[in-house]
Short mmCIF file of C-alpha atoms in Angstrom, two decimals:
data_model
loop_
_atom_site.label_atom_id
_atom_site.label_comp_id
_atom_site.label_asym_id
_atom_site.label_seq_id
_atom_site.Cartn_x
_atom_site.Cartn_y
_atom_site.Cartn_z
CA UNK A 1 -76.49 -46.93 -40.58
CA UNK A 2 -78.67 -44.30 -38.88
CA UNK A 3 -80.21 -41.27 -40.49
CA UNK A 4 -81.81 -38.21 -39.00
CA UNK A 5 -85.62 -37.94 -39.11
CA UNK A 6 -86.49 -35.59 -42.07
CA UNK A 7 -89.97 -34.29 -42.44
CA UNK A 8 -90.83 -33.14 -45.94
CA UNK A 9 -91.83 -34.33 -49.51
CA UNK A 10 -89.63 -36.39 -51.69
CA UNK A 11 -88.42 -34.89 -54.88
CA UNK A 12 -90.67 -37.47 -56.67
CA UNK A 13 -93.72 -36.07 -54.87
CA UNK A 14 -92.78 -32.52 -55.93
CA UNK A 15 -92.27 -33.52 -59.49
CA UNK A 16 -95.69 -35.35 -59.46
CA UNK A 17 -97.28 -32.23 -58.06
CA UNK A 18 -95.51 -29.55 -60.17
CA UNK A 19 -94.33 -31.44 -63.37
CA UNK A 20 -90.80 -29.99 -63.09
CA UNK A 21 -88.69 -27.53 -60.94
CA UNK A 22 -87.17 -24.27 -62.12
CA UNK A 23 -83.57 -25.12 -63.16
CA UNK A 24 -82.12 -22.99 -60.42
CA UNK A 25 -84.18 -24.73 -57.73
CA UNK A 26 -83.34 -28.10 -59.22
CA UNK A 27 -79.62 -27.15 -59.17
CA UNK A 28 -79.71 -26.44 -55.46
CA UNK A 29 -81.25 -29.78 -54.77
CA UNK A 30 -78.65 -31.56 -56.93
CA UNK A 31 -75.88 -29.70 -55.18
CA UNK A 32 -77.12 -31.00 -51.83
CA UNK A 33 -77.32 -34.54 -53.13
CA UNK A 34 -73.86 -34.20 -54.74
CA UNK A 35 -72.40 -33.26 -51.32
CA UNK A 36 -74.07 -36.37 -49.82
CA UNK A 37 -72.62 -38.60 -52.62
CA UNK A 38 -69.22 -36.89 -52.02
CA UNK A 39 -69.37 -38.00 -48.41
CA UNK A 40 -70.48 -41.52 -49.40
CA UNK A 41 -67.50 -41.60 -51.88
CA UNK A 42 -65.10 -40.46 -49.22
CA UNK A 43 -66.33 -43.53 -47.15
CA UNK A 44 -66.06 -45.92 -50.10
CA UNK A 45 -69.78 -46.17 -50.71
CA UNK A 46 -71.83 -46.30 -53.89
CA UNK A 47 -75.45 -45.67 -53.45
CA UNK A 48 -76.69 -47.47 -56.68
CA UNK A 49 -80.26 -46.10 -56.57
CA UNK A 50 -80.15 -42.32 -56.75
CA UNK A 51 -83.65 -41.22 -57.84
CA UNK A 52 -86.27 -38.61 -57.01
CA UNK A 53 -88.10 -41.00 -54.62
CA UNK A 54 -84.79 -41.25 -52.58
CA UNK A 55 -84.35 -37.52 -52.09
CA UNK A 56 -86.26 -35.79 -49.31
CA UNK A 57 -86.63 -32.01 -49.20
CA UNK A 58 -86.74 -30.90 -45.56
CA UNK A 59 -89.74 -28.79 -44.94
CA UNK A 60 -88.00 -26.34 -42.47
CA UNK A 61 -84.47 -25.96 -44.03
CA UNK A 62 -85.26 -26.79 -47.65
CA UNK A 63 -82.13 -28.95 -47.69
CA UNK A 64 -82.24 -32.02 -49.87
CA UNK A 65 -81.37 -35.27 -48.11
CA UNK A 66 -80.34 -38.46 -49.82
CA UNK A 67 -82.00 -41.49 -48.23
CA UNK A 68 -82.57 -45.26 -48.76
CA UNK A 69 -79.06 -46.83 -48.81
CA UNK A 70 -80.68 -50.25 -49.29
CA UNK A 71 -78.65 -50.98 -52.37
CA UNK A 72 -75.48 -49.23 -51.23
CA UNK A 73 -72.21 -51.09 -51.72
CA UNK A 74 -68.83 -50.72 -50.02
CA UNK A 75 -66.47 -50.48 -53.05
CA UNK A 76 -63.65 -51.91 -50.96
CA UNK A 77 -65.49 -55.19 -50.79
CA UNK A 78 -65.11 -57.94 -53.44
CA UNK A 79 -68.53 -57.47 -54.99
CA UNK A 80 -69.86 -60.96 -54.01
CA UNK A 81 -73.28 -59.48 -53.23
CA UNK A 82 -73.81 -58.54 -56.77
CA UNK A 83 -74.28 -61.18 -59.41
CA UNK A 84 -72.49 -60.51 -62.66
CA UNK A 85 -75.03 -59.61 -65.41
CA UNK A 86 -77.83 -58.66 -62.93
CA UNK A 87 -79.03 -55.02 -63.19
CA UNK A 88 -79.32 -53.18 -59.81
CA UNK A 89 -81.28 -49.96 -59.40
CA UNK A 90 -84.30 -48.14 -60.99
CA UNK A 91 -84.28 -48.30 -64.78
CA UNK A 92 -85.28 -44.67 -65.34
CA UNK A 93 -82.15 -43.48 -63.49
CA UNK A 94 -79.75 -46.32 -64.03
CA UNK A 95 -76.25 -45.82 -65.41
CA UNK A 96 -75.15 -47.92 -68.35
CA UNK A 97 -72.74 -49.92 -66.34
CA UNK A 98 -75.48 -50.83 -63.80
CA UNK A 99 -77.83 -51.67 -66.77
CA UNK A 100 -75.11 -54.12 -68.09
CA UNK A 101 -74.97 -55.60 -64.54
CA UNK A 102 -71.33 -54.85 -64.02
CA UNK A 103 -70.06 -55.84 -60.71
CA UNK A 104 -67.32 -53.22 -59.97
CA UNK A 105 -69.22 -49.94 -60.35
CA UNK A 106 -67.90 -46.74 -58.72
CA UNK A 107 -69.15 -43.31 -57.73
CA UNK A 108 -69.55 -42.42 -61.41
CA UNK A 109 -72.53 -44.65 -61.56
CA UNK A 110 -74.15 -42.45 -58.92
CA UNK A 111 -73.09 -39.35 -60.79
CA UNK A 112 -74.98 -40.65 -63.87
CA UNK A 113 -78.06 -41.49 -61.83
CA UNK A 114 -77.96 -37.99 -60.20
CA UNK A 115 -77.64 -36.59 -63.72
CA UNK A 116 -80.80 -38.57 -64.81
CA UNK A 117 -82.60 -37.23 -61.69
CA UNK A 118 -81.33 -33.65 -62.56
CA UNK A 119 -82.73 -34.09 -66.11
CA UNK A 120 -86.06 -35.25 -64.81
CA UNK A 121 -86.22 -32.32 -62.31
CA UNK A 122 -85.44 -29.78 -65.12
CA UNK A 123 -87.29 -31.38 -68.15
CA UNK A 124 -90.28 -32.85 -66.32
CA UNK A 125 -89.52 -36.47 -67.42
CA UNK A 126 -86.82 -39.01 -67.12
CA UNK A 127 -84.17 -39.03 -69.91
CA UNK A 128 -85.42 -42.33 -71.29
CA UNK A 129 -88.89 -43.81 -71.24
CA UNK A 130 -90.36 -47.13 -72.58
CA UNK A 131 -92.88 -49.72 -72.08
CA UNK A 132 -90.68 -52.12 -70.05
CA UNK A 133 -87.62 -51.82 -67.76
CA UNK A 134 -85.57 -53.74 -70.42
CA UNK A 135 -86.38 -51.21 -73.10
CA UNK A 136 -85.55 -48.32 -70.79
CA UNK A 137 -82.14 -49.89 -69.73
CA UNK A 138 -81.43 -50.58 -73.40
CA UNK A 139 -81.95 -46.81 -74.16
CA UNK A 140 -79.51 -45.85 -71.39
CA UNK A 141 -77.06 -48.02 -73.22
CA UNK A 142 -77.62 -46.98 -76.87
CA UNK A 143 -79.72 -43.85 -77.40
CA UNK A 144 -78.48 -40.29 -77.53
CA UNK A 145 -79.60 -38.11 -74.65
CA UNK A 146 -82.67 -36.10 -75.64
CA UNK A 147 -81.87 -32.35 -76.04
CA UNK A 148 -82.10 -30.76 -72.58
CA UNK A 149 -82.12 -27.21 -74.13
CA UNK A 150 -85.05 -28.11 -76.30
CA UNK A 151 -87.07 -29.75 -73.57
CA UNK A 152 -86.33 -26.94 -71.17
CA UNK A 153 -85.49 -23.68 -73.08
CA UNK A 154 -85.33 -21.75 -69.78
CA UNK A 155 -82.41 -23.83 -68.42
CA UNK A 156 -79.08 -21.91 -68.45
CA UNK A 157 -76.42 -23.13 -70.70
CA UNK A 158 -74.33 -24.09 -67.62
CA UNK A 159 -77.20 -26.27 -66.28
CA UNK A 160 -77.58 -27.97 -69.73
CA UNK A 161 -73.86 -28.64 -69.90
CA UNK A 162 -73.59 -30.15 -66.43
CA UNK A 163 -76.56 -32.47 -67.06
CA UNK A 164 -75.19 -33.67 -70.37
CA UNK A 165 -71.73 -34.40 -68.86
CA UNK A 166 -73.26 -36.21 -65.92
CA UNK A 167 -75.17 -38.45 -68.44
CA UNK A 168 -72.22 -39.51 -70.62
CA UNK A 169 -72.38 -43.21 -71.51
CA UNK A 170 -68.77 -43.77 -70.66
CA UNK A 171 -67.88 -43.24 -67.03
CA UNK A 172 -64.53 -41.76 -68.10
CA UNK A 173 -66.31 -38.97 -69.81
CA UNK A 174 -68.40 -38.07 -66.71
CA UNK A 175 -67.28 -36.10 -63.80
CA UNK A 176 -65.07 -38.26 -61.80
CA UNK A 177 -66.18 -37.13 -58.36
CA UNK A 178 -69.42 -35.66 -57.07
#
């Protein structure tokens, strides 16, 4: 797999510098990444590590680019590279099914991770925090999502609704495609 050279900061760097993005700016970034995930989905790939550090904002065009497919998986393969019960990804942005170590995850796991990234970009912090990766993963499995509207009162109702749907615990309740 070859990717174009992209010069610019990662979303993680922007969040570290500014704390959060305006909800409309964050929405544009997420739309670009959703298009990249849609392309991956059309080619039977699940990224499995969508997070701010893996999104680069091109300096010249301001386009967001999804990078680092090191954990990507071809969903048409048998899953033998993934050990049952072993979590793959970054705990702050990990879907419940990845946190459980399920082998046969699909694009809806990436939609959840993009939703957690969107939450972070709009609210200024990941949806769940904790002292250890295990605690954070457990929160993705069991705790209710913090109130986006309360954490970011300037976010539009539509933005809040999209984030909340992307972060549904059950993949059937999330958007089914990017």
